[in-house]
């Protein structure tokens, strides 16, 4: 404001400056930047070794700014004190087969296993049996010694009366698998009748006595005997 003279006013009405906005200015470069992190995700498992994650977004650049963000878009963290996971008991491997229950004939052998390893309130029992038994399908035969059969019935008496006997017999059966082939004792036995019926005996004449004396010393005479 100038030009005052001859006592004129030295001030001017109005503003000494004037401002205008650019109606179409060039834009300023804006680099891409990370958004805030999301909240942590749920744990990857309910127990044991587990992690959780969170992510962020690289926001768009503008006006030729940098289009990339430095760093990772995701991060993970592990649970430093996770709850333990229940572990149920499990069967061990089967043991070797045990000795046969006998050296020959019908026999069996057994194997076993152990139910163990329950942890953190896991089931303490295992389904199934703790032992397994098998029979020998082709066992060696057992030696069997020859033995006597049962006695036969007593035979008929040798006589119908008086001093008489009867008998019975038995058989020495064959041995098996190398057993003794002989039997101790006799294959037959006899017994007498302790109270036999008496035998009928008919009366018989005894021997004649000697002749007696003559009935007379001479002439017609006889003598007798009995």
CSV table of C-alpha atoms in Angstrom, one decimal:
chain,number,residue,atom,x,y,z
A,1,UNK,CA,0.0,0.0,0.0
A,2,UNK,CA,1.8,3.1,-1.1
A,3,UNK,CA,1.4,6.6,-2.9
A,4,UNK,CA,-0.1,8.7,-0.1
A,5,UNK,CA,0.6,12.4,-0.5
A,6,UNK,CA,-0.4,15.7,0.7
A,7,UNK,CA,-2.0,14.4,3.9
A,8,UNK,CA,-3.7,11.5,2.2
A,9,UNK,CA,-4.4,8.2,4.1
A,10,UNK,CA,-1.4,6.0,4.3
A,11,UNK,CA,-3.5,2.8,4.7
A,12,UNK,CA,-5.3,0.9,2.0
A,13,UNK,CA,-8.6,-1.0,2.5
A,14,UNK,CA,-8.4,-4.7,1.9
A,15,UNK,CA,-5.8,-7.3,2.1
A,16,UNK,CA,-2.3,-6.9,0.9
A,17,UNK,CA,-2.1,-10.5,-0.4
A,18,UNK,CA,-4.3,-13.0,-2.3
A,19,UNK,CA,-4.1,-16.9,-2.3
A,20,UNK,CA,-5.6,-19.5,-4.6
A,21,UNK,CA,-5.6,-23.3,-4.5
A,22,UNK,CA,-4.4,-25.5,-7.4
A,23,UNK,CA,-7.5,-27.1,-8.7
A,24,UNK,CA,-5.5,-29.9,-10.4
A,25,UNK,CA,-2.3,-30.3,-8.5
A,26,UNK,CA,0.1,-33.2,-9.2
A,27,UNK,CA,-0.2,-36.0,-6.5
A,28,UNK,CA,2.5,-36.8,-4.0
A,29,UNK,CA,4.1,-40.2,-4.0
A,30,UNK,CA,2.8,-42.4,-1.1
A,31,UNK,CA,4.7,-45.7,-0.3
A,32,UNK,CA,2.8,-48.9,0.5
A,33,UNK,CA,2.6,-49.5,4.3
A,34,UNK,CA,1.6,-52.5,6.5
A,35,UNK,CA,-1.8,-52.5,8.1
A,36,UNK,CA,-2.0,-53.4,11.8
A,37,UNK,CA,-1.6,-57.1,12.7
A,38,UNK,CA,-4.8,-59.1,13.0
A,39,UNK,CA,-5.5,-60.7,16.4
A,40,UNK,CA,-3.8,-64.1,17.0
A,41,UNK,CA,-5.6,-67.1,15.4
A,42,UNK,CA,-6.8,-70.1,17.4
A,43,UNK,CA,-4.1,-72.6,18.5
A,44,UNK,CA,-3.4,-75.2,15.8
A,45,UNK,CA,-4.3,-78.0,18.2
A,46,UNK,CA,-5.9,-78.4,21.6
A,47,UNK,CA,-2.8,-79.8,23.3
A,48,UNK,CA,0.8,-80.6,22.8
A,49,UNK,CA,3.2,-78.9,20.4
A,50,UNK,CA,1.0,-76.2,18.8
A,51,UNK,CA,1.2,-72.7,17.1
A,52,UNK,CA,-0.9,-69.7,16.3
A,53,UNK,CA,-0.6,-67.1,13.7
A,54,UNK,CA,-1.5,-63.6,12.7
A,55,UNK,CA,-1.3,-61.6,9.4
A,56,UNK,CA,-1.2,-58.0,8.1
A,57,UNK,CA,-1.8,-56.5,4.7
A,58,UNK,CA,0.6,-54.4,2.6
A,59,UNK,CA,-1.6,-51.4,1.8
A,60,UNK,CA,-1.6,-50.0,-1.8
A,61,UNK,CA,0.9,-47.3,-2.8
A,62,UNK,CA,-0.1,-44.1,-4.6
A,63,UNK,CA,1.4,-41.7,-7.1
A,64,UNK,CA,4.4,-43.9,-7.9
A,65,UNK,CA,5.3,-44.7,-4.3
A,66,UNK,CA,7.0,-48.0,-3.4
A,67,UNK,CA,4.6,-50.9,-3.9
A,68,UNK,CA,6.3,-53.3,-1.5
A,69,UNK,CA,6.4,-53.5,2.3
A,70,UNK,CA,9.5,-54.6,4.2
A,71,UNK,CA,9.0,-57.7,6.3
A,72,UNK,CA,6.7,-60.7,6.4
A,73,UNK,CA,2.9,-60.6,6.0
A,74,UNK,CA,2.5,-63.3,8.6
A,75,UNK,CA,4.1,-64.6,11.8
A,76,UNK,CA,3.8,-67.6,14.0
A,77,UNK,CA,4.3,-68.3,17.7
A,78,UNK,CA,4.5,-71.6,19.6
A,79,UNK,CA,2.8,-72.2,22.9
A,80,UNK,CA,5.5,-72.2,25.6
A,81,UNK,CA,3.4,-74.1,28.1
A,82,UNK,CA,0.9,-76.2,26.1
A,83,UNK,CA,-1.5,-78.6,27.9
A,84,UNK,CA,-0.4,-82.2,27.6
A,85,UNK,CA,-2.2,-84.5,25.2
A,86,UNK,CA,-3.9,-87.7,26.6
A,87,UNK,CA,-2.1,-90.8,25.4
A,88,UNK,CA,-4.0,-94.1,25.7
A,89,UNK,CA,-2.2,-97.2,26.8
A,90,UNK,CA,-1.2,-99.5,23.9
A,91,UNK,CA,-0.1,-103.1,23.5
A,92,UNK,CA,3.5,-104.0,23.3
A,93,UNK,CA,4.7,-106.4,20.6
A,94,UNK,CA,3.9,-110.1,21.2
A,95,UNK,CA,6.6,-111.9,23.1
A,96,UNK,CA,8.2,-115.0,21.6
A,97,UNK,CA,6.3,-118.3,21.9
A,98,UNK,CA,6.9,-120.0,25.2
A,99,UNK,CA,7.9,-123.6,25.7
A,100,UNK,CA,5.4,-126.4,24.8
A,101,UNK,CA,3.3,-127.5,27.8
A,102,UNK,CA,4.4,-131.1,27.2
A,103,UNK,CA,7.1,-132.9,25.4
A,104,UNK,CA,4.7,-135.0,23.3
A,105,UNK,CA,1.1,-135.6,22.5
A,106,UNK,CA,-1.6,-132.9,22.9
A,107,UNK,CA,0.2,-129.7,23.9
A,108,UNK,CA,0.1,-125.9,23.7
A,109,UNK,CA,2.3,-122.9,23.9
A,110,UNK,CA,1.6,-119.3,24.9
A,111,UNK,CA,2.8,-115.8,24.0
A,112,UNK,CA,2.0,-112.6,25.9
A,113,UNK,CA,2.0,-108.8,25.5
A,114,UNK,CA,1.9,-105.8,27.9
A,115,UNK,CA,-0.7,-103.0,28.0
A,116,UNK,CA,1.2,-99.8,29.0
A,117,UNK,CA,2.1,-96.2,28.2
A,118,UNK,CA,-1.0,-94.3,29.4
A,119,UNK,CA,-0.2,-90.6,29.9
A,120,UNK,CA,-2.0,-87.4,30.8
A,121,UNK,CA,-5.3,-89.1,31.8
A,122,UNK,CA,-5.4,-91.3,28.7
A,123,UNK,CA,-7.2,-94.7,28.8
A,124,UNK,CA,-5.3,-97.2,30.9
A,125,UNK,CA,-6.8,-100.3,29.3
A,126,UNK,CA,-6.2,-102.0,26.0
A,127,UNK,CA,-8.8,-103.9,23.9
A,128,UNK,CA,-8.1,-107.5,23.4
A,129,UNK,CA,-6.2,-110.3,25.3
A,130,UNK,CA,-2.9,-110.1,27.0
A,131,UNK,CA,-2.1,-113.7,26.0
A,132,UNK,CA,-2.4,-115.9,23.0
A,133,UNK,CA,-2.3,-119.7,23.0
A,134,UNK,CA,-1.8,-122.1,20.1
A,135,UNK,CA,-2.0,-125.9,19.9
A,136,UNK,CA,0.6,-128.1,18.2
A,137,UNK,CA,-1.0,-129.4,15.0
A,138,UNK,CA,1.6,-132.1,14.6
A,139,UNK,CA,3.1,-133.0,18.0
A,140,UNK,CA,5.5,-135.9,18.5
A,141,UNK,CA,3.7,-139.1,19.7
A,142,UNK,CA,4.2,-140.1,23.3
A,143,UNK,CA,5.8,-143.6,24.0
A,144,UNK,CA,3.1,-146.0,25.3
A,145,UNK,CA,4.2,-149.2,26.9
A,146,UNK,CA,2.3,-152.4,26.1
A,147,UNK,CA,-0.4,-153.1,28.6
A,148,UNK,CA,-2.6,-156.0,29.5
A,149,UNK,CA,-6.1,-156.1,28.2
A,150,UNK,CA,-8.9,-156.8,30.7
A,151,UNK,CA,-9.3,-160.4,31.7
A,152,UNK,CA,-11.7,-162.5,29.8
A,153,UNK,CA,-14.6,-164.1,31.6
A,154,UNK,CA,-13.9,-167.3,33.5
A,155,UNK,CA,-14.1,-170.4,31.4
A,156,UNK,CA,-16.5,-173.3,32.2
A,157,UNK,CA,-15.4,-175.6,35.0
A,158,UNK,CA,-13.2,-178.6,33.8
A,159,UNK,CA,-15.6,-181.0,35.5
A,160,UNK,CA,-19.2,-181.0,36.7
A,161,UNK,CA,-18.2,-182.1,40.2
A,162,UNK,CA,-15.3,-182.9,42.5
A,163,UNK,CA,-11.8,-181.4,42.1
A,164,UNK,CA,-12.2,-179.0,39.2
A,165,UNK,CA,-10.7,-175.8,37.8
A,166,UNK,CA,-11.5,-173.0,35.5
A,167,UNK,CA,-9.3,-170.4,33.7
A,168,UNK,CA,-9.2,-166.9,32.1
A,169,UNK,CA,-6.8,-165.1,29.8
A,170,UNK,CA,-5.7,-161.6,28.9
A,171,UNK,CA,-3.7,-160.1,25.9
A,172,UNK,CA,-0.6,-157.9,26.0
A,173,UNK,CA,-1.6,-155.0,23.7
A,174,UNK,CA,1.0,-153.5,21.3
A,175,UNK,CA,3.2,-150.7,22.4
A,176,UNK,CA,3.4,-147.3,20.5
A,177,UNK,CA,6.2,-144.8,19.7
A,178,UNK,CA,9.0,-146.9,21.2
A,179,UNK,CA,7.2,-147.9,24.4
A,180,UNK,CA,8.1,-151.2,26.2
A,181,UNK,CA,6.7,-154.1,24.1
A,182,UNK,CA,6.3,-156.5,27.0
A,183,UNK,CA,3.9,-156.8,29.8
A,184,UNK,CA,4.8,-157.9,33.4
A,185,UNK,CA,2.9,-161.0,34.6
A,186,UNK,CA,1.1,-163.9,33.0
A,187,UNK,CA,-1.4,-164.0,30.2
A,188,UNK,CA,-3.5,-166.7,31.9
A,189,UNK,CA,-4.6,-167.8,35.4
A,190,UNK,CA,-6.5,-170.7,36.9
A,191,UNK,CA,-8.5,-171.2,40.0
A,192,UNK,CA,-9.9,-174.3,41.8
A,193,UNK,CA,-13.4,-174.6,43.0
A,194,UNK,CA,-13.3,-174.2,46.8
A,195,UNK,CA,-16.7,-175.8,47.3
A,196,UNK,CA,-17.3,-178.1,44.3
A,197,UNK,CA,-20.4,-180.3,44.2
A,198,UNK,CA,-19.7,-183.9,45.2
A,199,UNK,CA,-19.7,-186.6,42.5
A,200,UNK,CA,-22.3,-189.4,42.9
A,201,UNK,CA,-20.7,-192.8,43.7
A,202,UNK,CA,-22.7,-196.1,43.2
A,203,UNK,CA,-22.4,-198.9,45.7
A,204,UNK,CA,-20.0,-201.7,44.6
A,205,UNK,CA,-19.2,-205.2,45.8
A,206,UNK,CA,-16.2,-205.7,47.9
A,207,UNK,CA,-13.9,-208.5,47.1
A,208,UNK,CA,-15.0,-212.0,48.0
A,209,UNK,CA,-13.9,-213.3,51.3
A,210,UNK,CA,-12.0,-216.5,51.5
A,211,UNK,CA,-13.9,-219.7,51.3
A,212,UNK,CA,-15.3,-221.0,54.5
A,213,UNK,CA,-14.9,-224.6,55.9
A,214,UNK,CA,-16.6,-227.5,54.3
A,215,UNK,CA,-20.0,-228.4,55.7
A,216,UNK,CA,-19.0,-232.0,56.3
A,217,UNK,CA,-15.8,-233.9,56.6
A,218,UNK,CA,-16.9,-236.4,53.9
A,219,UNK,CA,-19.6,-237.2,51.5
A,220,UNK,CA,-21.8,-234.6,50.0
A,221,UNK,CA,-20.7,-231.3,51.4
A,222,UNK,CA,-20.6,-227.5,50.6
A,223,UNK,CA,-18.8,-224.4,51.7
A,224,UNK,CA,-19.5,-220.6,51.2
A,225,UNK,CA,-18.1,-217.2,51.0
A,226,UNK,CA,-19.4,-213.6,51.1
